[in-house]
Short mmCIF file of C-alpha atoms and ligand atoms in Angstrom, two decimals:
data_model
loop_
_atom_site.label_atom_id
_atom_site.label_comp_id
_atom_site.label_asym_id
_atom_site.label_seq_id
_atom_site.Cartn_x
_atom_site.Cartn_y
_atom_site.Cartn_z
CA MET A 934 -8.32 27.79 23.56
CA ALA A 935 -6.33 25.07 21.78
CA LEU A 936 -8.26 22.66 24.38
CA GLN A 937 -11.53 23.99 23.25
CA ALA A 938 -10.70 23.12 19.72
CA ALA A 939 -8.97 20.08 20.16
CA SER A 940 -12.39 18.66 22.09
CA LEU A 941 -14.92 20.52 19.10
CA VAL A 942 -12.26 18.19 16.60
CA SER A 943 -12.50 15.20 18.90
CA SER A 944 -16.38 15.08 18.41
CA ALA A 945 -16.62 16.11 14.88
CA PHE A 946 -14.03 13.03 14.21
CA SER A 947 -16.04 10.40 17.03
CA ILE A 948 -18.09 8.57 14.77
CA PRO A 949 -20.94 7.06 16.65
CA LYS A 950 -21.82 3.20 15.52
CA GLU A 951 -25.58 4.36 14.97
CA GLY A 952 -24.61 7.60 12.89
CA LYS A 953 -22.89 5.57 10.88
CA SER A 954 -25.04 5.09 7.64
CA SER A 955 -26.48 8.44 7.85
CA ALA A 956 -22.64 9.82 7.85
CA SER A 957 -21.93 7.77 4.93
CA PHE A 958 -20.39 9.55 1.49
CA LYS A 959 -19.28 8.04 -1.37
CA ASP A 960 -18.11 10.94 -4.10
CA SER A 961 -17.46 9.16 -7.36
CA SER A 962 -16.71 12.28 -9.41
CA LEU A 963 -14.38 13.22 -6.58
CA PHE A 964 -11.35 12.89 -9.45
CA GLY A 965 -13.43 13.36 -12.06
CA VAL A 966 -13.50 10.00 -13.26
CA SER A 967 -17.10 8.62 -15.09
CA LEU A 968 -18.63 5.84 -15.13
CA SER A 969 -17.20 5.71 -18.04
CA ASP A 970 -14.03 5.15 -17.31
CA HIS A 971 -14.44 2.86 -14.93
CA ALA A 972 -16.12 0.44 -18.04
CA LYS A 973 -13.20 0.98 -20.04
CA ALA A 974 -10.78 0.33 -17.09
CA ASP A 975 -13.06 -3.08 -16.28
CA PHE A 976 -13.69 -4.27 -19.41
CA SER A 977 -9.51 -4.00 -20.76
CA SER A 978 -8.77 -6.22 -17.12
CA SER A 979 -11.47 -9.22 -18.37
CA VAL A 980 -10.11 -8.82 -22.12
CA LEU A 981 -6.48 -9.21 -20.34
CA ARG A 982 -8.68 -12.23 -17.99
CA CYS A 983 -9.25 -14.39 -20.69
CA LYS A 984 -6.06 -14.14 -22.01
CA ARG A 985 -4.13 -15.41 -18.66
CA GLU A 986 -7.05 -18.43 -18.88
CA PHE A 987 -5.72 -18.96 -22.43
CA ASN A 988 -2.00 -18.71 -21.50
CA GLN A 989 -2.38 -20.59 -18.15
CA ARG A 990 -4.54 -23.70 -20.53
CA ASN A 991 -1.35 -23.13 -22.57
CA GLY A 992 0.83 -23.68 -19.70
CA ALA A 993 3.02 -20.80 -21.49
CA VAL A 994 2.97 -18.28 -18.39
CA ARG A 995 5.70 -20.70 -16.99
CA ALA A 996 7.51 -20.87 -19.91
CA GLN A 997 7.95 -17.03 -20.30
CA THR A 998 8.49 -16.28 -16.64
CA THR A 999 11.61 -18.14 -16.54
CA ALA A 1000 12.56 -15.47 -19.25
CA THR A 1001 12.99 -12.45 -17.58
CA THR A 1002 16.74 -10.99 -16.32
CA SER A 1003 17.40 -7.90 -15.00
CA PRO A 1004 19.13 -5.37 -17.99
CA ALA A 1005 23.37 -5.02 -17.65
CA VAL A 1006 23.36 -2.15 -14.39
CA ASN A 1007 25.57 -0.01 -15.76
CA VAL A 1008 25.30 1.97 -19.36
CA ALA A 1009 27.10 4.16 -21.93
CA SER A 1010 25.99 7.91 -20.91
CA PRO A 1011 26.26 9.43 -24.40
CA SER A 1012 29.61 10.44 -23.52
CA GLY A 1013 31.02 7.39 -23.25
CA LYS A 1014 30.82 6.66 -19.77
CA LYS A 1015 29.14 4.38 -17.68
CA THR A 1016 26.64 5.16 -15.73
CA LEU A 1017 24.21 3.81 -13.62
CA ARG A 1018 20.83 2.22 -15.70
CA LYS A 1019 17.31 3.43 -14.24
CA GLY A 1020 15.99 1.98 -11.82
CA SER A 1021 13.24 0.10 -11.90
CA VAL A 1022 10.12 0.99 -9.12
CA VAL A 1023 6.60 -1.03 -8.98
CA ILE A 1024 4.61 1.87 -6.84
CA THR A 1025 0.61 0.37 -5.93
CA GLY A 1026 -2.35 2.61 -5.57
CA ALA A 1027 0.25 5.61 -8.31
CA SER A 1028 -2.61 7.20 -9.24
CA SER A 1029 -3.47 9.52 -5.89
CA GLY A 1030 -2.04 10.96 -2.83
CA LEU A 1031 1.19 9.58 -1.54
CA GLY A 1032 2.03 6.83 -4.12
CA LEU A 1033 1.43 9.37 -7.26
CA ALA A 1034 3.80 12.07 -4.89
CA THR A 1035 6.29 9.30 -5.19
CA ALA A 1036 6.20 8.36 -8.63
CA LYS A 1037 6.47 11.60 -9.29
CA ALA A 1038 9.30 12.37 -7.18
CA LEU A 1039 11.02 9.82 -8.09
CA ALA A 1040 10.38 10.06 -12.08
CA GLU A 1041 11.52 13.04 -11.19
CA THR A 1042 14.63 12.44 -11.17
CA GLY A 1043 15.41 10.95 -14.39
CA LYS A 1044 17.06 7.87 -12.63
CA TRP A 1045 13.60 5.82 -11.90
CA HIS A 1046 11.28 4.26 -14.66
CA VAL A 1047 8.17 4.12 -12.38
CA ILE A 1048 5.26 0.99 -12.72
CA MET A 1049 2.32 2.20 -11.44
CA ALA A 1050 0.39 -0.07 -10.41
CA CYS A 1051 -3.24 0.43 -10.54
CA ARG A 1052 -6.57 -0.42 -10.38
CA ASP A 1053 -8.32 2.41 -12.82
CA PHE A 1054 -5.98 2.97 -15.92
CA LEU A 1055 -8.02 6.44 -16.74
CA LYS A 1056 -7.49 7.93 -13.55
CA ALA A 1057 -3.76 6.35 -13.32
CA GLU A 1058 -3.42 8.18 -17.01
CA ARG A 1059 -4.72 11.28 -16.10
CA ALA A 1060 -2.98 11.92 -12.58
CA ALA A 1061 0.34 10.93 -14.72
CA LYS A 1062 -0.19 13.92 -16.75
CA SER A 1063 -1.45 16.08 -14.18
CA ALA A 1064 0.96 15.53 -12.10
CA GLY A 1065 3.91 16.36 -15.14
CA ILE A 1066 5.27 12.72 -14.95
CA ASP A 1067 7.36 12.32 -17.85
CA LYS A 1068 5.98 9.83 -20.36
CA GLU A 1069 9.22 8.14 -20.97
CA ASN A 1070 9.53 7.86 -16.81
CA TYR A 1071 6.31 5.76 -16.64
CA THR A 1072 3.94 2.78 -17.62
CA ILE A 1073 0.55 2.15 -16.18
CA MET A 1074 -0.47 -1.86 -15.45
CA HIS A 1075 -3.45 -2.59 -14.33
CA LEU A 1076 -3.70 -4.30 -10.54
CA ASP A 1077 -7.12 -5.14 -8.72
CA LEU A 1078 -5.63 -5.98 -5.63
CA ALA A 1079 -9.48 -6.49 -4.18
CA SER A 1080 -9.16 -9.99 -6.39
CA LEU A 1081 -6.56 -11.64 -6.43
CA ASP A 1082 -6.33 -13.13 -10.05
CA SER A 1083 -5.70 -9.83 -10.44
CA VAL A 1084 -2.97 -9.88 -9.05
CA ARG A 1085 -1.87 -12.74 -10.22
CA GLN A 1086 -2.80 -11.29 -13.85
CA PHE A 1087 -0.46 -8.04 -12.73
CA VAL A 1088 2.33 -10.46 -12.10
CA ASP A 1089 2.11 -12.52 -15.32
CA THR A 1090 1.69 -9.39 -17.38
CA PHE A 1091 4.66 -7.34 -15.10
CA LYS A 1092 6.96 -10.59 -15.97
CA GLN A 1093 6.03 -10.93 -19.62
CA SER A 1094 7.47 -6.70 -19.69
CA GLY A 1095 11.14 -7.89 -19.62
CA ARG A 1096 11.22 -5.43 -16.68
CA PRO A 1097 13.58 -5.22 -14.05
CA LEU A 1098 12.34 -5.13 -10.66
CA ASP A 1099 14.21 -3.40 -8.40
CA VAL A 1100 11.77 -2.05 -5.83
CA LEU A 1101 8.72 -2.88 -4.91
CA VAL A 1102 6.13 -0.16 -3.20
CA CYS A 1103 2.79 -1.55 -1.37
CA ASN A 1104 1.50 1.35 -1.15
CA ALA A 1105 -2.55 1.44 -1.97
CA ALA A 1106 -5.71 1.08 0.43
CA VAL A 1107 -8.64 1.82 1.58
CA TYR A 1108 -10.21 2.97 4.17
CA GLN A 1109 -13.89 2.98 5.30
CA PRO A 1110 -14.54 4.54 8.38
CA THR A 1111 -17.86 5.07 7.75
CA ALA A 1112 -19.12 1.61 6.22
CA LYS A 1113 -22.05 -0.03 8.55
CA GLU A 1114 -21.66 -3.72 6.92
CA PRO A 1115 -18.60 -5.41 5.35
CA THR A 1116 -17.73 -5.41 1.94
CA TYR A 1117 -15.75 -7.91 0.19
CA THR A 1118 -13.00 -8.83 -2.43
CA ALA A 1119 -13.68 -11.13 -5.23
CA GLU A 1120 -12.45 -14.08 -3.26
CA GLY A 1121 -14.73 -12.83 -0.04
CA PHE A 1122 -11.70 -11.31 2.06
CA GLU A 1123 -13.07 -7.90 3.97
CA LEU A 1124 -12.56 -5.23 1.77
CA SER A 1125 -9.87 -2.98 3.86
CA VAL A 1126 -7.81 -6.17 4.74
CA GLY A 1127 -8.16 -8.06 1.96
CA THR A 1128 -6.99 -5.58 -0.07
CA ASN A 1129 -4.07 -3.83 2.31
CA HIS A 1130 -3.35 -7.32 3.22
CA LEU A 1131 -3.60 -9.60 1.84
CA GLY A 1132 -3.32 -8.34 -2.06
CA HIS A 1133 -0.07 -7.16 -1.49
CA PHE A 1134 0.97 -10.34 0.53
CA LEU A 1135 0.70 -12.69 -2.29
CA LEU A 1136 1.48 -9.94 -5.31
CA SER A 1137 4.70 -9.36 -2.87
CA ARG A 1138 5.24 -13.58 -2.66
CA LEU A 1139 4.36 -13.77 -6.02
CA LEU A 1140 7.43 -11.11 -7.30
CA LEU A 1141 9.63 -11.89 -4.60
CA ASP A 1142 11.59 -14.14 -7.02
CA ASP A 1143 11.94 -10.89 -9.19
CA LEU A 1144 13.57 -8.67 -7.10
CA ASN A 1145 16.22 -11.15 -6.18
CA LYS A 1146 17.46 -11.29 -9.30
CA SER A 1147 17.54 -8.04 -9.86
CA ASN A 1148 21.38 -6.44 -10.58
CA TYR A 1149 20.26 -3.12 -9.34
CA PRO A 1150 22.80 -1.97 -5.95
CA SER A 1151 20.26 -1.82 -3.83
CA LYS A 1152 16.70 -3.80 -3.98
CA ARG A 1153 13.77 -3.24 -1.74
CA LEU A 1154 10.70 -4.25 -0.79
CA ILE A 1155 8.35 -1.62 1.14
CA ILE A 1156 5.28 -1.98 2.66
CA VAL A 1157 3.90 1.39 4.11
CA GLY A 1158 2.23 1.42 7.62
CA SER A 1159 1.24 3.82 9.50
CA ILE A 1160 1.15 5.61 12.69
CA THR A 1161 -2.67 5.04 13.76
CA GLY A 1162 -1.99 0.99 13.82
CA ASN A 1163 0.51 1.27 16.40
CA THR A 1164 -0.78 2.06 20.15
CA ASN A 1165 1.86 2.52 21.47
CA THR A 1166 1.78 6.42 20.53
CA LEU A 1167 -1.31 9.10 20.91
CA ALA A 1168 -2.19 8.53 17.69
CA GLY A 1169 -2.75 4.90 17.98
CA ASN A 1170 -4.59 5.19 21.08
CA VAL A 1171 -7.75 7.09 19.20
CA PRO A 1172 -10.01 4.41 19.34
CA PRO A 1173 -11.13 2.09 17.94
CA LYS A 1174 -7.42 0.80 18.34
CA ALA A 1175 -5.81 -1.61 16.02
CA ASN A 1176 -5.98 -5.54 17.63
CA LEU A 1177 -5.19 -8.27 16.03
CA GLY A 1178 -6.28 -10.49 19.07
CA ASP A 1179 -5.85 -14.63 19.02
CA LEU A 1180 -6.44 -14.44 14.63
CA ARG A 1181 -9.70 -16.69 14.94
CA GLY A 1182 -10.95 -14.01 12.34
CA LEU A 1183 -8.17 -14.58 9.62
CA ALA A 1184 -7.79 -18.06 10.17
CA GLY A 1185 -11.47 -18.34 8.93
CA GLY A 1186 -11.28 -16.09 6.28
CA LEU A 1187 -12.93 -13.14 7.22
CA ASN A 1188 -15.84 -13.57 4.69
CA GLY A 1189 -18.34 -13.07 7.41
CA LEU A 1190 -20.68 -16.20 6.97
CA ASN A 1191 -19.01 -18.69 9.40
CA THR A 1192 -16.92 -16.50 10.48
CA SER A 1193 -16.43 -13.12 11.42
CA SER A 1194 -15.14 -10.48 9.61
CA MET A 1195 -12.29 -8.96 11.36
CA ILE A 1196 -8.94 -10.25 11.76
CA ASP A 1197 -9.49 -10.69 16.01
CA GLY A 1198 -12.54 -12.29 15.35
CA GLY A 1199 -14.76 -9.65 17.04
CA ASP A 1200 -17.69 -7.04 15.03
CA PHE A 1201 -16.98 -5.22 11.98
CA ASP A 1202 -15.80 -1.90 12.08
CA GLY A 1203 -14.10 -0.38 9.33
CA ALA A 1204 -11.90 1.89 10.85
CA LYS A 1205 -10.17 -0.87 13.08
CA ALA A 1206 -10.49 -3.16 10.03
CA TYR A 1207 -7.95 -0.50 8.07
CA LYS A 1208 -5.80 -0.18 11.29
CA ASP A 1209 -5.33 -3.91 11.69
CA SER A 1210 -4.60 -4.06 8.40
CA LYS A 1211 -1.59 -1.93 8.75
CA VAL A 1212 -0.29 -3.96 11.46
CA CYS A 1213 -0.82 -7.36 8.94
CA ASN A 1214 1.62 -4.77 7.27
CA MET A 1215 4.39 -4.12 9.68
CA LEU A 1216 4.32 -7.82 10.67
CA THR A 1217 4.14 -8.63 7.28
CA MET A 1218 7.22 -6.56 6.17
CA GLN A 1219 9.70 -7.68 9.30
CA GLU A 1220 8.38 -11.74 8.49
CA PHE A 1221 9.91 -10.95 4.69
CA HIS A 1222 13.48 -9.92 6.42
CA ARG A 1223 13.73 -12.92 8.87
CA ARG A 1224 12.90 -15.09 5.87
CA TYR A 1225 14.77 -13.18 3.52
CA HIS A 1226 16.90 -10.92 3.99
CA GLU A 1227 20.21 -12.54 4.79
CA GLU A 1228 19.54 -14.98 2.00
CA THR A 1229 18.69 -12.32 -1.01
CA GLY A 1230 20.18 -9.05 0.30
CA ILE A 1231 16.89 -7.56 -0.06
CA THR A 1232 16.04 -4.26 1.95
CA PHE A 1233 12.28 -4.45 3.44
CA ALA A 1234 11.59 -1.63 4.79
CA SER A 1235 7.27 0.10 6.31
CA LEU A 1236 7.55 3.73 7.18
CA TYR A 1237 4.67 6.15 8.37
CA PRO A 1238 4.68 9.08 6.09
CA GLY A 1239 2.99 11.51 8.41
CA CYS A 1240 -0.13 12.43 8.14
CA ILE A 1241 -1.20 13.56 4.63
CA ALA A 1242 -4.55 14.21 5.43
CA THR A 1243 -5.87 15.66 2.08
CA THR A 1244 -5.36 12.79 0.60
CA GLY A 1245 -8.39 10.18 -1.48
CA LEU A 1246 -7.89 8.27 1.47
CA PHE A 1247 -10.52 10.08 3.39
CA ARG A 1248 -13.12 9.90 0.53
CA GLU A 1249 -15.59 7.98 2.01
CA HIS A 1250 -15.31 9.79 6.06
CA ILE A 1251 -18.09 12.44 6.10
CA PRO A 1252 -17.70 15.68 5.05
CA LEU A 1253 -17.58 17.48 8.27
CA PHE A 1254 -14.42 15.32 9.00
CA ARG A 1255 -12.49 16.11 5.56
CA LEU A 1256 -12.84 19.73 6.65
CA LEU A 1257 -11.27 19.65 9.68
CA PHE A 1258 -8.78 17.12 9.83
CA PRO A 1259 -6.11 18.87 8.11
CA PRO A 1260 -6.41 21.57 9.85
CA PHE A 1261 -6.54 19.70 12.90
CA GLN A 1262 -3.40 17.96 12.08
CA LYS A 1263 -1.61 21.57 10.98
CA TYR A 1264 -2.44 23.49 14.12
CA ILE A 1265 -2.95 20.81 16.79
CA THR A 1266 -0.68 17.68 16.41
CA LYS A 1267 1.44 19.08 14.39
CA GLY A 1268 1.37 15.90 11.87
CA TYR A 1269 0.66 17.56 9.11
CA VAL A 1270 2.92 17.01 5.86
CA SER A 1271 2.05 17.81 2.06
CA GLU A 1272 1.34 15.33 0.09
CA ASP A 1273 5.04 16.15 -2.00
CA GLU A 1274 6.46 16.36 1.43
CA ALA A 1275 5.79 12.95 1.79
CA GLY A 1276 6.32 11.92 -1.60
CA LYS A 1277 9.40 12.80 -1.43
CA ARG A 1278 9.98 11.03 2.26
CA LEU A 1279 8.45 7.62 0.66
CA ALA A 1280 11.27 8.11 -2.73
CA GLN A 1281 14.26 8.55 0.52
CA VAL A 1282 13.11 4.70 1.64
CA VAL A 1283 13.41 3.63 -2.44
CA SER A 1284 15.81 4.90 -3.11
CA GLU A 1285 18.45 6.73 -0.68
CA PRO A 1286 21.89 4.47 -0.49
CA SER A 1287 21.63 5.68 3.43
CA LEU A 1288 18.37 3.40 4.39
CA THR A 1289 19.22 0.38 3.33
CA LYS A 1290 18.93 -1.10 6.12
CA SER A 1291 16.60 -4.25 6.53
CA GLY A 1292 13.36 -4.77 9.16
CA VAL A 1293 13.24 -1.04 9.79
CA TYR A 1294 9.94 1.33 9.94
CA TRP A 1295 10.91 4.62 9.09
CA SER A 1296 9.85 7.64 10.53
CA TRP A 1297 10.59 11.59 10.07
CA ASN A 1298 11.64 14.20 12.72
CA LYS A 1299 10.05 17.97 12.73
CA ASP A 1300 13.06 18.44 10.58
CA SER A 1301 12.01 16.18 8.26
CA ALA A 1302 14.56 13.83 8.83
CA SER A 1303 14.18 9.94 8.68
CA PHE A 1304 14.88 7.86 12.10
CA GLU A 1305 14.00 4.15 12.95
CA ASN A 1306 11.01 4.69 14.89
CA GLN A 1307 9.93 1.76 17.39
CA LEU A 1308 6.58 -0.27 16.56
CA SER A 1309 4.03 -1.16 19.27
CA GLN A 1310 4.10 -4.80 21.03
CA GLU A 1311 1.91 -5.90 18.74
CA ALA A 1312 3.10 -5.06 15.47
CA SER A 1313 6.46 -6.23 16.41
CA ASP A 1314 5.03 -9.41 17.97
CA VAL A 1315 7.49 -12.31 16.09
CA GLN A 1316 5.12 -15.09 17.52
CA LYS A 1317 1.68 -13.09 15.24
CA ALA A 1318 3.90 -11.99 12.27
CA ARG A 1319 4.83 -15.72 12.02
CA LYS A 1320 1.41 -17.12 12.07
CA VAL A 1321 -0.32 -13.76 10.19
CA TRP A 1322 2.33 -14.91 7.44
CA GLU A 1323 1.05 -18.84 7.42
CA ILE A 1324 -2.61 -18.33 7.89
CA SER A 1325 -1.80 -15.14 5.07
CA GLU A 1326 -0.27 -17.87 2.58
CA LYS A 1327 -3.31 -20.01 3.07
CA LEU A 1328 -5.73 -17.72 2.24
CA VAL A 1329 -4.25 -16.37 -0.68
CA GLY A 1330 -3.82 -20.28 -2.17
CA LEU A 1331 -0.03 -20.48 -2.11
CA THR A 1332 0.25 -23.04 0.16
P1 NDP B 379 -5.44 7.62 -1.53
O1 NDP B 379 -6.58 7.01 -1.47
O2 NDP B 379 -4.48 8.85 -1.44
O3 NDP B 379 -4.63 6.47 -2.11
C1 NDP B 379 -4.31 4.81 -2.38
C2 NDP B 379 -4.75 4.27 -3.35
O4 NDP B 379 -4.53 3.09 -3.28
C3 NDP B 379 -5.10 4.79 -4.73
O5 NDP B 379 -4.23 5.18 -5.97
C4 NDP B 379 -6.19 4.00 -5.12
O6 NDP B 379 -6.52 3.56 -6.44
C5 NDP B 379 -5.53 2.76 -4.55
N1 NDP B 379 -6.32 1.44 -4.17
C6 NDP B 379 -7.02 1.02 -3.34
N2 NDP B 379 -8.07 0.41 -3.79
C7 NDP B 379 -7.64 -0.72 -4.70
C8 NDP B 379 -6.92 -1.64 -5.15
N3 NDP B 379 -7.98 -2.53 -4.83
N4 NDP B 379 -6.25 -2.39 -6.24
C9 NDP B 379 -5.62 -1.31 -6.75
N5 NDP B 379 -5.53 -0.01 -6.09
C10 NDP B 379 -6.02 0.41 -4.84
O7 NDP B 379 -4.61 7.55 0.31
P2 NDP B 379 -3.10 8.27 0.76
O8 NDP B 379 -1.97 8.36 -0.54
O9 NDP B 379 -3.39 8.55 1.39
O10 NDP B 379 -2.45 6.41 0.96
C11 NDP B 379 -1.51 5.20 0.19
C12 NDP B 379 -0.54 4.75 1.80
O11 NDP B 379 -0.40 6.00 2.67
C13 NDP B 379 -1.90 3.91 2.03
O12 NDP B 379 -0.95 2.18 2.42
C14 NDP B 379 -1.89 4.06 3.76
O13 NDP B 379 -1.79 3.01 4.65
C15 NDP B 379 -0.30 5.46 3.69
N6 NDP B 379 -0.51 6.19 4.97
C16 NDP B 379 -1.51 6.93 4.90
C17 NDP B 379 -1.85 8.40 5.72
C18 NDP B 379 -2.17 9.93 5.25
O14 NDP B 379 -2.43 10.17 6.08
N7 NDP B 379 -2.69 9.32 4.12
C19 NDP B 379 -0.59 7.95 6.99
C20 NDP B 379 -0.20 7.40 6.96
C21 NDP B 379 -0.58 6.21 5.67
P3 NDP B 379 -7.70 5.14 -6.41
O15 NDP B 379 -7.27 5.89 -7.46
O16 NDP B 379 -8.43 3.81 -7.89
O17 NDP B 379 -8.91 5.30 -5.69
MG1 PMR B 380 -5.21 11.28 14.35
C1 PMR B 380 0.19 13.20 17.24
C2 PMR B 380 -1.32 12.99 17.76
C3 PMR B 380 -1.54 12.65 16.32
C4 PMR B 380 -1.18 12.15 14.91
C5 PMR B 380 -0.13 12.20 14.74
C6 PMR B 380 -2.49 10.91 14.14
C7 PMR B 380 -2.30 10.98 12.88
N1 PMR B 380 -3.64 11.84 15.19
C8 PMR B 380 -3.08 12.15 15.57
C9 PMR B 380 -4.04 12.36 17.47
C10 PMR B 380 -5.46 12.13 16.77
N2 PMR B 380 -6.24 11.49 16.65
C11 PMR B 380 -6.46 12.33 18.48
C12 PMR B 380 -6.39 13.21 19.66
C13 PMR B 380 -7.49 12.68 17.76
C14 PMR B 380 -9.22 13.00 18.52
C15 PMR B 380 -9.43 13.67 18.10
C16 PMR B 380 -7.72 11.96 16.45
C17 PMR B 380 -8.85 11.77 15.85
C18 PMR B 380 -7.92 11.03 14.59
C19 PMR B 380 -9.51 10.21 13.63
C20 PMR B 380 -11.14 10.12 14.26
N3 PMR B 380 -7.24 11.06 13.51
C21 PMR B 380 -7.19 10.17 12.51
C22 PMR B 380 -9.16 9.57 12.20
C23 PMR B 380 -9.25 9.08 11.41
O1 PMR B 380 -10.27 8.83 10.72
C24 PMR B 380 -7.79 8.94 10.81
C25 PMR B 380 -7.80 7.20 10.79
O2 PMR B 380 -7.68 6.69 11.74
O3 PMR B 380 -7.39 7.08 9.57
C26 PMR B 380 -7.39 5.39 9.64
C27 PMR B 380 -6.82 9.65 11.61
C28 PMR B 380 -5.49 9.55 11.98
N4 PMR B 380 -4.82 10.47 12.30
C29 PMR B 380 -3.51 10.39 12.23
C30 PMR B 380 -3.03 9.50 10.84
C31 PMR B 380 -1.87 9.62 10.76
C32 PMR B 380 -4.32 9.56 10.44
C33 PMR B 380 -4.94 8.89 9.35
C34 PMR B 380 -4.32 7.66 8.23
C35 PMR B 380 -3.64 6.85 8.11
O4 PMR B 380 -3.34 6.29 9.97
O5 PMR B 380 -3.34 6.10 7.70
#
């Protein structure tokens, strides 16, 4: 019976390449965001861009950014007792799914102020409201990871806000399993790797100094990984498998013109591009650890939060997949977790004093207890991590 169900699900889930265009599905009103909302968000982002260009021309940005320092770590409470100040955490992609659930879990403790770094301001505002997050506990700042200009603008705006940075969570992602042709970021990188890896790579490199300046007891940089990028698991062996190859496509800039849009130089495959991007996320976390942990004391970590089969990540998948995926994960693989539970898990990696070990990829067992998990050979390849780092530096304009 279980086998029959598995094979039904399996055939429903395998996406033949030829069938990709007919399977393509987009529901722009899924979260109740109208076109005019997007237009407003775009408008505010171009106003910000103009402001940044003005600041750059006038050399103002540098002068303003150097002024950022962390406020005193202990503050007087009404009873006169000194208590730890609120932690300040930036979460990318906090407008839905895991990011929103994590923002909620942290804000609810009253110990954290969450900076929701989102590409759609109004969607984020509505999400925060409907999740019941107290106004005092969050700030929304515009960030579109598919534009390096926007990443730089976000960093400038954040620095100018004068807020300390105690924890940065690189959570946002796109997944395009039904895309027939690649689409690209503003700079012309294939969208999944461009957003999930390169956007976050630039963001975390530009904010590393701010994290380092934090006087919070534990400062952390967390990059969300996944089981599907790890070929040492059953889930990681579902085709198409992650494989960065010799990185020839990444080195060529993933632009699909004079080079492939895929990291390994192969033909475009949206599901593989996502899994490859997750391998880059996990390699980047480890490379950060090797380069900066000893010097800065920052904890670098990644995690697989469980299969949150109901999130917006699957919005571009075919309707049949979205119908069957949650029960398949709940009753067959038993890998399912709710958004709330996954949010609590990521919130632990942000704030638990017991999870300060650096260079770790966290997972949770059936009793929801955290443990240090093993990464696949490729996702823990030291040489590959260094190469991905060096190529990414060039692509995002850091070298
Ligand atoms: P969601 O789609 O719900 O959340 C993704 C978030 O990323 C959204 O807020 C989305 O914004 C944002 N985002 C997408 N593109 C950009 C961009 N260009 N700039 C800024 N933000 C952007 O998916 P999940 O919550 O499931 O995914 C969160 C993380 O969890 C991802 O890193 C994913 O890889 C990881 N993960 C998820 C698993 C799952 O089973 N769902 C399992 C393992 C890991 P918007 O709301 O505007 O679309
Ligand atoms: Mg997978 C223990 C088994 C397990 C787990 C934990 C996952 C997680 N998956 C498992 C098994 C299987 N999956 C099996 C046996 C199949 C074949 C039927 C299967 C199929 C499948 C598909 C088609 N699974 C998928 C897809 C997707 O499109 C999802 C994906 O790869 O997104 C990138 C996905 C996932 N399975 C998971 C998880 C966590 C995902 C999605 C989220 C992610 O990695 O970010």
